[in-house]
Short mmCIF file of C-alpha atoms and ligand atoms in Angstrom, two decimals:
data_model
loop_
_atom_site.label_atom_id
_atom_site.label_comp_id
_atom_site.label_asym_id
_atom_site.label_seq_id
_atom_site.Cartn_x
_atom_site.Cartn_y
_atom_site.Cartn_z
CA MET V 599 120.25 137.52 88.40
CA ASP V 600 117.84 136.11 86.53
CA LEU V 601 115.06 133.98 88.49
CA ALA V 602 116.29 130.31 88.25
CA ALA V 603 119.55 131.64 89.17
CA ARG V 604 117.83 133.17 92.27
CA LEU V 605 115.57 130.02 93.15
CA LYS V 606 119.07 127.97 92.86
CA LEU V 607 120.99 130.39 95.34
CA GLU V 608 117.98 130.26 97.69
CA ILE V 609 117.65 126.59 97.80
CA TYR V 610 121.72 126.29 98.26
CA SER V 611 121.03 128.83 101.32
CA ARG V 612 118.35 126.42 102.76
CA ARG V 613 120.87 122.84 102.71
CA ASP V 614 121.31 122.88 106.25
CA ASP V 615 117.48 123.38 106.66
CA LEU V 616 116.69 120.47 104.45
CA VAL V 617 118.92 118.51 106.03
CA ALA V 618 117.70 118.83 109.17
CA LEU V 619 114.24 118.87 107.81
CA THR V 620 114.56 115.27 106.36
CA GLN V 621 116.28 113.99 109.84
CA ASP V 622 113.01 115.46 111.91
CA LEU V 623 110.86 113.51 109.38
CA ILE V 624 112.77 110.14 109.62
CA ARG V 625 112.94 110.40 113.40
CA ILE V 626 109.14 110.12 113.63
CA PRO V 627 108.63 106.22 112.80
CA THR V 628 105.53 106.44 110.62
CA LEU V 629 105.16 102.43 110.71
CA ASN V 630 102.62 101.11 108.19
CA PRO V 631 101.06 98.67 108.80
CA PRO V 632 99.87 99.49 111.61
CA GLY V 633 99.97 102.76 110.89
CA ARG V 634 102.04 104.67 113.81
CA HIS V 635 102.39 108.27 114.79
CA TYR V 636 100.46 109.74 111.46
CA LEU V 637 98.87 112.35 113.61
CA GLU V 638 102.60 113.37 115.01
CA ILE V 639 103.77 114.10 110.96
CA CYS V 640 100.93 115.96 110.09
CA GLU V 641 101.30 118.31 113.41
CA TYR V 642 104.84 118.69 112.83
CA LEU V 643 104.49 119.27 109.21
CA ALA V 644 101.31 121.69 110.27
CA ASP V 645 103.53 124.01 112.53
CA ARG V 646 106.30 123.93 110.11
CA LEU V 647 104.29 125.09 106.97
CA GLY V 648 101.48 127.15 109.18
CA ALA V 649 104.63 129.31 110.52
CA ARG V 650 105.38 130.02 106.88
CA GLY V 651 101.55 131.70 105.75
CA PHE V 652 100.29 128.05 104.78
CA ALA V 653 96.91 127.54 105.63
CA THR V 654 96.81 123.51 106.93
CA GLU V 655 93.80 121.22 107.20
CA LEU V 656 94.39 117.86 109.14
CA ILE V 657 91.95 115.34 107.73
CA ARG V 658 91.54 111.82 108.86
CA ALA V 659 90.00 109.27 106.73
CA GLN V 660 87.25 108.33 109.01
CA ASP V 661 86.45 104.41 108.77
CA ALA V 662 89.17 104.14 105.31
CA PRO V 663 90.58 100.77 105.73
CA GLY V 664 93.09 100.55 108.68
CA ASP V 665 91.31 103.31 110.28
CA SER V 666 90.72 103.19 114.03
CA GLU V 667 90.69 104.90 117.08
CA ARG V 668 94.36 103.41 118.37
CA TYR V 669 95.63 103.79 114.63
CA PRO V 670 93.49 106.94 113.32
CA ARG V 671 94.37 107.59 109.11
CA TRP V 672 95.67 111.11 109.27
CA ASN V 673 96.55 113.43 106.63
CA LEU V 674 97.84 116.86 106.04
CA ILE V 675 96.82 119.44 103.43
CA ALA V 676 98.73 122.81 103.32
CA ARG V 677 97.78 125.35 100.97
CA ILE V 678 99.09 129.23 100.11
CA GLU V 679 97.47 131.38 97.84
CA GLY V 680 99.47 133.52 95.48
CA ALA V 681 98.83 137.67 94.93
CA ARG V 682 96.66 136.98 91.47
CA VAL V 683 94.62 134.26 90.30
CA GLY V 684 96.31 131.27 88.57
CA GLU V 685 96.97 127.72 88.48
CA CYS V 686 97.50 125.43 91.48
CA VAL V 687 100.20 123.16 91.99
CA HIS V 688 100.21 120.09 94.55
CA PHE V 689 103.18 118.19 96.10
CA ASN V 690 101.73 114.91 97.25
CA SER V 691 103.88 112.66 99.60
CA HIS V 692 103.37 109.99 101.63
CA HIS V 693 104.76 110.19 104.89
CA ASP V 694 103.71 106.53 106.05
CA VAL V 695 107.27 104.14 105.80
CA VAL V 696 107.48 100.38 105.41
CA GLU V 697 108.74 97.83 108.22
CA VAL V 698 112.68 98.05 109.25
CA GLY V 699 113.39 94.17 108.67
CA HIS V 700 116.63 92.46 109.22
CA GLY V 701 119.90 93.60 108.25
CA TRP V 702 120.30 97.23 109.27
CA THR V 703 124.02 98.58 110.32
CA ARG V 704 122.68 101.81 111.24
CA ASP V 705 119.78 103.19 113.78
CA PRO V 706 116.51 103.11 111.18
CA PHE V 707 114.89 105.91 112.96
CA GLY V 708 118.40 108.14 114.16
CA ALA V 709 118.57 109.83 110.65
CA GLU V 710 122.59 109.63 110.94
CA ILE V 711 124.53 111.26 108.59
CA GLU V 712 127.42 110.15 106.89
CA GLY V 713 129.14 111.83 103.97
CA ASP V 714 126.22 113.15 101.61
CA ARG V 715 124.26 110.78 102.56
CA ILE V 716 120.93 110.60 105.27
CA TYR V 717 120.18 106.87 106.52
CA GLY V 718 117.15 105.60 108.11
CA ARG V 719 113.71 104.09 107.23
CA GLY V 720 112.24 106.25 104.76
CA ALA V 721 114.59 108.62 103.93
CA CYS V 722 114.57 107.46 100.09
CA ASP V 723 111.10 106.29 100.29
CA MET V 724 109.89 109.57 100.25
CA LYS V 725 110.60 111.25 103.16
CA GLY V 726 113.90 112.91 101.47
CA GLY V 727 111.02 113.86 98.61
CA LEU V 728 108.95 115.74 101.14
CA ALA V 729 111.47 117.51 102.32
CA ALA V 730 112.56 118.67 99.34
CA SER V 731 109.34 119.91 98.22
CA VAL V 732 108.74 121.76 100.96
CA ILE V 733 112.10 123.52 100.80
CA ALA V 734 111.22 123.99 97.16
CA ALA V 735 108.02 125.50 97.61
CA GLU V 736 109.32 127.50 100.82
CA ALA V 737 112.45 128.91 98.51
CA PHE V 738 110.27 130.05 96.17
CA LEU V 739 107.67 131.97 97.93
CA ALA V 740 110.69 134.14 99.24
CA VAL V 741 112.00 134.64 95.86
CA CYS V 742 108.43 135.20 94.18
CA PRO V 743 106.06 136.08 97.05
CA ASP V 744 103.34 137.82 94.41
CA PHE V 745 103.25 134.92 92.64
CA ALA V 746 100.25 133.86 90.79
CA GLY V 747 97.76 130.95 91.78
CA THR V 748 98.53 128.14 94.64
CA ILE V 749 100.91 126.06 96.11
CA GLU V 750 99.35 122.70 97.83
CA ILE V 751 101.57 120.58 99.68
CA SER V 752 100.09 117.20 101.21
CA ALA V 753 101.45 114.72 103.26
CA THR V 754 99.50 111.47 102.89
CA ALA V 755 98.88 108.41 104.49
CA ASP V 756 99.10 104.57 103.84
CA GLU V 757 100.72 104.80 100.44
CA GLU V 758 102.54 101.34 101.63
CA THR V 759 99.45 99.61 101.88
CA GLY V 760 97.17 100.69 99.02
CA GLY V 761 96.49 104.49 99.74
CA TYR V 762 93.00 103.94 101.08
CA GLY V 763 93.40 106.15 103.98
CA GLY V 764 95.34 108.65 102.51
CA VAL V 765 95.14 110.04 98.42
CA ALA V 766 92.16 107.54 97.49
CA TYR V 767 89.88 109.26 100.66
CA LEU V 768 91.21 112.78 100.11
CA ALA V 769 90.67 112.42 95.99
CA THR V 770 87.05 110.83 96.99
CA GLN V 771 86.41 114.71 98.86
CA GLY V 772 87.26 116.20 95.82
CA ARG V 773 90.49 117.15 96.95
CA PHE V 774 91.71 116.37 93.81
CA ASP V 775 89.49 117.75 91.27
CA PRO V 776 90.59 119.47 88.24
CA ALA V 777 88.78 122.44 89.18
CA ARG V 778 90.69 122.88 92.17
CA VAL V 779 94.24 121.41 91.42
CA GLN V 780 95.69 121.37 87.97
CA HIS V 781 99.12 119.81 88.24
CA VAL V 782 100.60 117.45 90.74
CA ILE V 783 104.08 116.33 91.49
CA ILE V 784 104.46 113.03 93.63
CA PRO V 785 108.46 113.01 94.84
CA GLU V 786 108.58 109.51 95.15
CA PRO V 787 112.20 108.42 94.29
CA LEU V 788 112.21 107.92 91.07
CA HIS V 789 115.91 109.83 90.43
CA LYS V 790 116.68 113.43 89.96
CA ASP V 791 117.08 113.23 86.44
CA GLN V 792 113.58 111.15 85.25
CA ILE V 793 110.38 112.14 85.36
CA CYS V 794 107.90 109.33 85.94
CA LEU V 795 105.09 109.49 83.72
CA GLY V 796 102.93 106.28 85.32
CA HIS V 797 102.62 102.82 86.13
CA ARG V 798 101.71 99.08 85.20
CA GLY V 799 98.06 97.82 86.00
CA VAL V 800 97.50 95.48 88.61
CA TRP V 801 95.55 92.76 89.38
CA TRP V 802 95.62 90.46 92.22
CA ALA V 803 93.76 87.31 92.39
CA GLU V 804 93.35 83.82 94.48
CA ILE V 805 93.11 80.83 92.89
CA GLU V 806 91.51 77.73 95.01
CA THR V 807 91.78 74.04 93.78
CA MET V 808 89.34 71.68 95.72
CA GLY V 809 89.85 68.06 96.38
CA ARG V 810 88.26 65.62 98.88
CA ILE V 811 89.92 65.01 102.52
CA ALA V 812 90.77 61.50 103.37
CA HIS V 813 93.30 59.34 105.36
CA GLY V 814 96.85 59.94 104.00
CA SER V 815 97.94 56.05 103.94
CA MET V 816 94.78 56.07 100.88
CA PRO V 817 94.93 59.02 99.02
CA PHE V 818 93.26 57.19 96.04
CA LEU V 819 90.27 56.82 98.45
CA GLY V 820 90.23 61.17 98.21
CA ASP V 821 91.51 64.02 95.97
CA SER V 822 94.13 65.92 96.11
CA ALA V 823 93.71 69.75 95.73
CA ILE V 824 97.77 70.30 95.81
CA ARG V 825 97.83 67.91 93.03
CA HIS V 826 95.35 69.58 91.19
CA MET V 827 97.02 73.15 92.04
CA GLY V 828 100.39 71.42 91.11
CA ALA V 829 99.16 70.65 87.66
CA VAL V 830 98.19 74.69 87.50
CA LEU V 831 101.79 75.84 88.24
CA ALA V 832 102.84 73.07 85.89
CA GLU V 833 100.56 74.60 82.92
CA MET V 834 101.55 77.83 84.18
CA GLU V 835 105.20 77.57 83.36
CA GLU V 836 104.85 75.76 80.01
CA THR V 837 102.24 78.06 78.49
CA LEU V 838 101.76 81.66 80.52
CA TYR V 839 105.09 82.36 81.28
CA PRO V 840 106.29 82.34 77.60
CA LEU V 841 103.04 83.98 76.63
CA LEU V 842 103.80 86.88 79.09
CA LEU V 843 107.31 87.44 78.30
CA GLY V 844 106.08 87.70 74.73
CA LYS V 845 104.28 90.76 75.69
CA ARG V 846 106.37 93.83 75.39
CA THR V 847 104.87 97.26 75.81
CA GLU V 848 106.18 100.71 74.62
CA MET V 849 105.80 102.02 78.05
CA PRO V 850 108.99 103.12 79.39
CA VAL V 851 108.93 100.69 81.98
CA ILE V 852 111.98 100.62 84.22
CA PRO V 853 114.13 98.38 85.32
CA GLU V 854 114.17 97.16 81.73
CA GLY V 855 112.66 93.21 82.86
CA ALA V 856 109.23 95.14 83.84
CA ARG V 857 108.82 96.06 80.18
CA ALA V 858 106.87 92.72 79.80
CA SER V 859 103.88 91.46 81.21
CA THR V 860 104.62 89.73 84.90
CA LEU V 861 102.83 87.26 87.02
CA ASN V 862 104.50 86.70 90.35
CA ILE V 863 102.84 83.72 92.54
CA ASN V 864 103.05 85.55 96.18
CA SER V 865 101.95 82.86 98.20
CA ILE V 866 100.71 79.08 98.27
CA HIS V 867 98.85 77.43 100.89
CA GLY V 868 97.40 73.60 100.58
CA GLY V 869 96.35 70.90 102.91
CA GLU V 870 96.38 71.06 107.19
CA ALA V 871 96.95 74.88 108.17
CA GLU V 872 100.15 75.52 109.94
CA GLN V 873 100.15 75.19 113.95
CA GLU V 874 101.65 77.94 115.82
CA ALA V 875 104.94 77.87 116.93
CA ASP V 876 104.90 76.30 120.08
CA TYR V 877 103.41 73.04 119.29
CA THR V 878 105.21 70.19 119.55
CA GLY V 879 103.39 67.56 117.60
CA LEU V 880 103.27 65.91 114.00
CA PRO V 881 101.26 66.74 111.44
CA ALA V 882 98.16 64.47 110.80
CA PRO V 883 97.82 62.58 107.59
CA CYS V 884 95.42 63.99 105.31
CA VAL V 885 94.91 64.48 101.45
CA ALA V 886 94.87 68.14 100.87
CA ASP V 887 90.93 69.13 100.22
CA ARG V 888 91.79 72.82 99.42
CA CYS V 889 95.05 74.45 97.97
CA ARG V 890 95.08 78.52 97.23
CA ILE V 891 97.63 80.55 95.51
CA VAL V 892 97.78 84.25 95.38
CA ILE V 893 98.66 85.73 92.06
CA ASP V 894 99.97 89.40 91.51
CA ARG V 895 99.63 90.14 87.49
CA ARG V 896 101.02 93.11 86.44
CA PHE V 897 99.99 94.20 82.93
CA LEU V 898 100.52 96.78 79.87
CA ILE V 899 98.69 99.91 78.90
CA GLU V 900 98.65 97.77 75.49
CA GLU V 901 96.53 94.80 77.53
CA ASP V 902 93.07 94.64 78.62
CA LEU V 903 91.83 93.73 82.14
CA ALA V 904 89.49 91.30 80.92
CA GLU V 905 91.47 89.54 78.69
CA VAL V 906 94.17 89.28 81.60
CA LYS V 907 91.66 87.73 83.74
CA ALA V 908 90.19 85.75 80.86
CA GLU V 909 93.82 84.20 80.34
CA ILE V 910 93.46 82.78 83.43
CA THR V 911 90.74 81.46 83.27
CA ALA V 912 91.56 79.80 79.86
CA LEU V 913 94.37 78.04 81.65
CA MET V 914 92.44 76.70 84.16
CA GLU V 915 90.06 75.42 81.76
CA ARG V 916 92.57 73.39 79.89
CA VAL V 917 94.06 71.73 82.86
CA LYS V 918 90.38 70.84 83.72
CA VAL V 919 90.01 68.85 80.27
CA ARG V 920 93.27 66.49 81.49
CA ARG V 921 91.81 66.41 85.07
CA PRO V 922 87.75 64.89 85.38
CA THR V 923 87.81 65.95 88.80
CA PHE V 924 89.26 69.07 89.04
CA ARG V 925 87.41 71.85 90.35
CA TYR V 926 88.20 75.61 90.95
CA GLU V 927 87.66 79.06 91.67
CA ILE V 928 89.07 82.56 91.03
CA ARG V 929 88.28 85.56 93.15
CA ASP V 930 89.50 89.38 92.37
CA LEU V 931 91.32 90.76 95.27
CA PHE V 932 92.44 94.15 94.11
CA GLU V 933 92.36 95.85 90.52
CA VAL V 934 94.36 98.80 88.84
CA GLN V 935 94.22 100.15 85.37
CA PRO V 936 97.65 101.15 84.15
CA SER V 937 98.22 105.22 83.75
CA MET V 938 100.41 106.98 81.75
CA THR V 939 100.33 110.99 81.45
CA GLU V 940 101.15 112.35 78.18
CA HIS V 941 104.63 113.50 77.24
CA ASP V 942 102.91 116.70 76.65
CA ALA V 943 101.11 117.65 79.91
CA PRO V 944 102.25 120.87 81.02
CA VAL V 945 103.61 119.12 84.26
CA VAL V 946 106.12 116.91 82.38
CA ARG V 947 106.89 120.01 80.03
CA SER V 948 107.97 122.24 82.80
CA THR V 949 109.69 119.63 84.87
CA ALA V 950 111.67 118.38 81.93
CA ALA V 951 112.91 122.52 81.33
CA ALA V 952 113.42 122.65 84.66
CA ILE V 953 115.83 119.33 84.92
CA GLU V 954 117.56 120.55 81.73
CA ALA V 955 118.28 123.95 83.78
CA VAL V 956 119.41 122.59 86.93
CA LEU V 957 121.82 119.28 86.18
CA GLY V 958 122.48 120.35 82.43
CA ARG V 959 121.42 117.14 80.96
CA GLU V 960 117.97 115.82 79.18
CA ALA V 961 115.31 114.38 81.47
CA ALA V 962 114.47 111.00 81.00
CA TYR V 963 111.30 109.16 81.07
CA VAL V 964 110.43 106.33 82.64
CA VAL V 965 107.36 104.25 84.14
CA SER V 966 106.97 102.54 87.55
CA PRO V 967 106.88 98.71 87.59
CA GLY V 968 104.34 99.10 90.44
CA THR V 969 101.82 101.31 91.53
CA TYR V 970 101.77 104.22 93.77
CA ASP V 971 99.27 107.09 94.43
CA GLN V 972 98.63 108.50 91.31
CA LYS V 973 96.40 105.86 90.17
CA HIS V 974 94.17 107.41 92.75
CA ILE V 975 94.77 110.71 91.34
CA ASP V 976 94.06 109.55 87.49
CA ARG V 977 91.24 106.92 88.45
CA ILE V 978 89.13 108.94 91.43
CA GLY V 979 90.45 112.56 91.07
CA ARG V 980 90.15 112.51 87.37
CA LEU V 981 93.25 114.12 87.02
CA LYS V 982 95.74 113.36 84.12
CA ASN V 983 98.40 116.19 84.81
CA CYS V 984 100.50 114.16 87.16
CA ILE V 985 103.99 112.79 87.79
CA ALA V 986 106.07 111.42 89.93
CA TYR V 987 109.19 112.99 90.32
CA GLY V 988 111.97 113.38 92.99
CA PRO V 989 115.16 112.27 94.57
CA GLY V 990 116.55 108.85 95.74
CA LEU V 991 117.05 105.50 94.32
CA LEU V 992 114.35 103.33 93.62
CA GLU V 993 116.49 100.49 94.21
CA LEU V 994 116.93 101.37 98.26
CA ALA V 995 113.07 101.44 99.00
CA HIS V 996 112.58 99.39 101.69
CA GLN V 997 115.98 97.89 101.93
CA PRO V 998 118.08 97.98 104.88
CA ASP V 999 120.83 101.01 105.50
CA GLU V 1000 118.12 102.70 102.91
CA TRP V 1001 119.61 106.54 102.63
CA VAL V 1002 119.11 109.70 100.41
CA GLY V 1003 121.68 111.41 98.87
CA ILE V 1004 121.61 115.00 100.33
CA THR V 1005 122.97 117.13 97.08
CA ASP V 1006 119.90 114.51 95.20
CA MET V 1007 117.59 116.53 97.49
CA ALA V 1008 119.21 119.64 97.09
CA ASP V 1009 118.81 119.46 93.46
CA SER V 1010 115.44 117.70 93.09
CA ALA V 1011 114.37 121.09 95.24
CA LYS V 1012 116.07 123.44 92.52
CA VAL V 1013 113.98 121.82 90.04
CA MET V 1014 110.87 121.89 92.03
CA ALA V 1015 111.38 125.33 92.65
CA LEU V 1016 111.55 126.15 88.81
CA VAL V 1017 108.91 124.41 87.80
CA LEU V 1018 107.32 126.49 90.42
CA ALA V 1019 108.47 129.48 88.58
CA GLU V 1020 107.46 128.35 85.46
CA LEU V 1021 103.83 127.52 86.18
CA LEU V 1022 103.16 130.13 88.78
CA THR V 1023 104.95 133.54 87.64
CA PRO V 1024 103.19 133.45 83.95
ZN1 ZN B 1687 106.74 105.66 98.27
#
């Protein structure tokens, strides 16, 4: 039997283990925010991988955003070296999950099985992918104990809240230095036949318009910041949204709608602050002297961040020409450059070949509409040879009744094991 067939068989024989591991991970409710049970899930994985010969390190992102004595930001890196020198393949999964939300018909942390599915918060995003990578590595080690190079598996904190207590922290510590790690696979739920090469860019900003407070019965004595903001929103509808729709990217972003530049207005707040829920009185009659929106602008690899920002400033200036008392401020909140790994990067080529060998069809190449931890590996770690590849349907992420397919996990594990064989058995 050839190596690929032996690896596939090995993973087939570990199907029950794959299911049990996924269930165990789902049952540790690593909710973020605030960041619960991080140590528990890292210790669970350290015990498992330590028993299989990995050297394990628990690393706390001390003083990272969100880190506290109550909710420490724990990360795990497990590393195993082969019999000969070679390159390092690193599987990185985030271990945090988002809030449960409403609308569930299953226990979100029960890891119930029905048919080919395991249900639970984080099943698809991304404990199923994490489990698949662990099984892939363990199966590979059983079949190829004399491999060349190194396998690393990390379980990291806080991807759902920016990754600063996780991959960003580890990258700052040199853990994704290209001298140390040569290939990174992030098993996010992009589906088992797709390779995610990167993501669009992000700019979040807060825009504030300023007015002057006055009695609501004599609004002409004040200056309404809400009306100013209304003019901003109208200008966006008239000029900015059509402009953004016309900007198309060559990046294979999915879904199709995200192949244009997009702008979301995350929130709007103007005038009197909202009172506590138990306040039973009426609001006061005042002209709003402040109005704020938070914008979420996703930009394309063909766009320049400075131009993206200048577009908004130009829009505000157009409004100002028509409104003599118009004053505004723009504050940057967050920004990420777009990232796209080359099609011919080694990790891309070997994953594409493995997908074809396991699934009998060509791999599809996609780019994510939103960002994930690849941004830190690329920007801080300076490591370009990085993709997202893993089981699960992206549409199910963060939804009620989230699930991951058992066959999908097993197929992805086969692909990952074949990638290890390709890169670590020269
Ligand atoms: Zn995720």
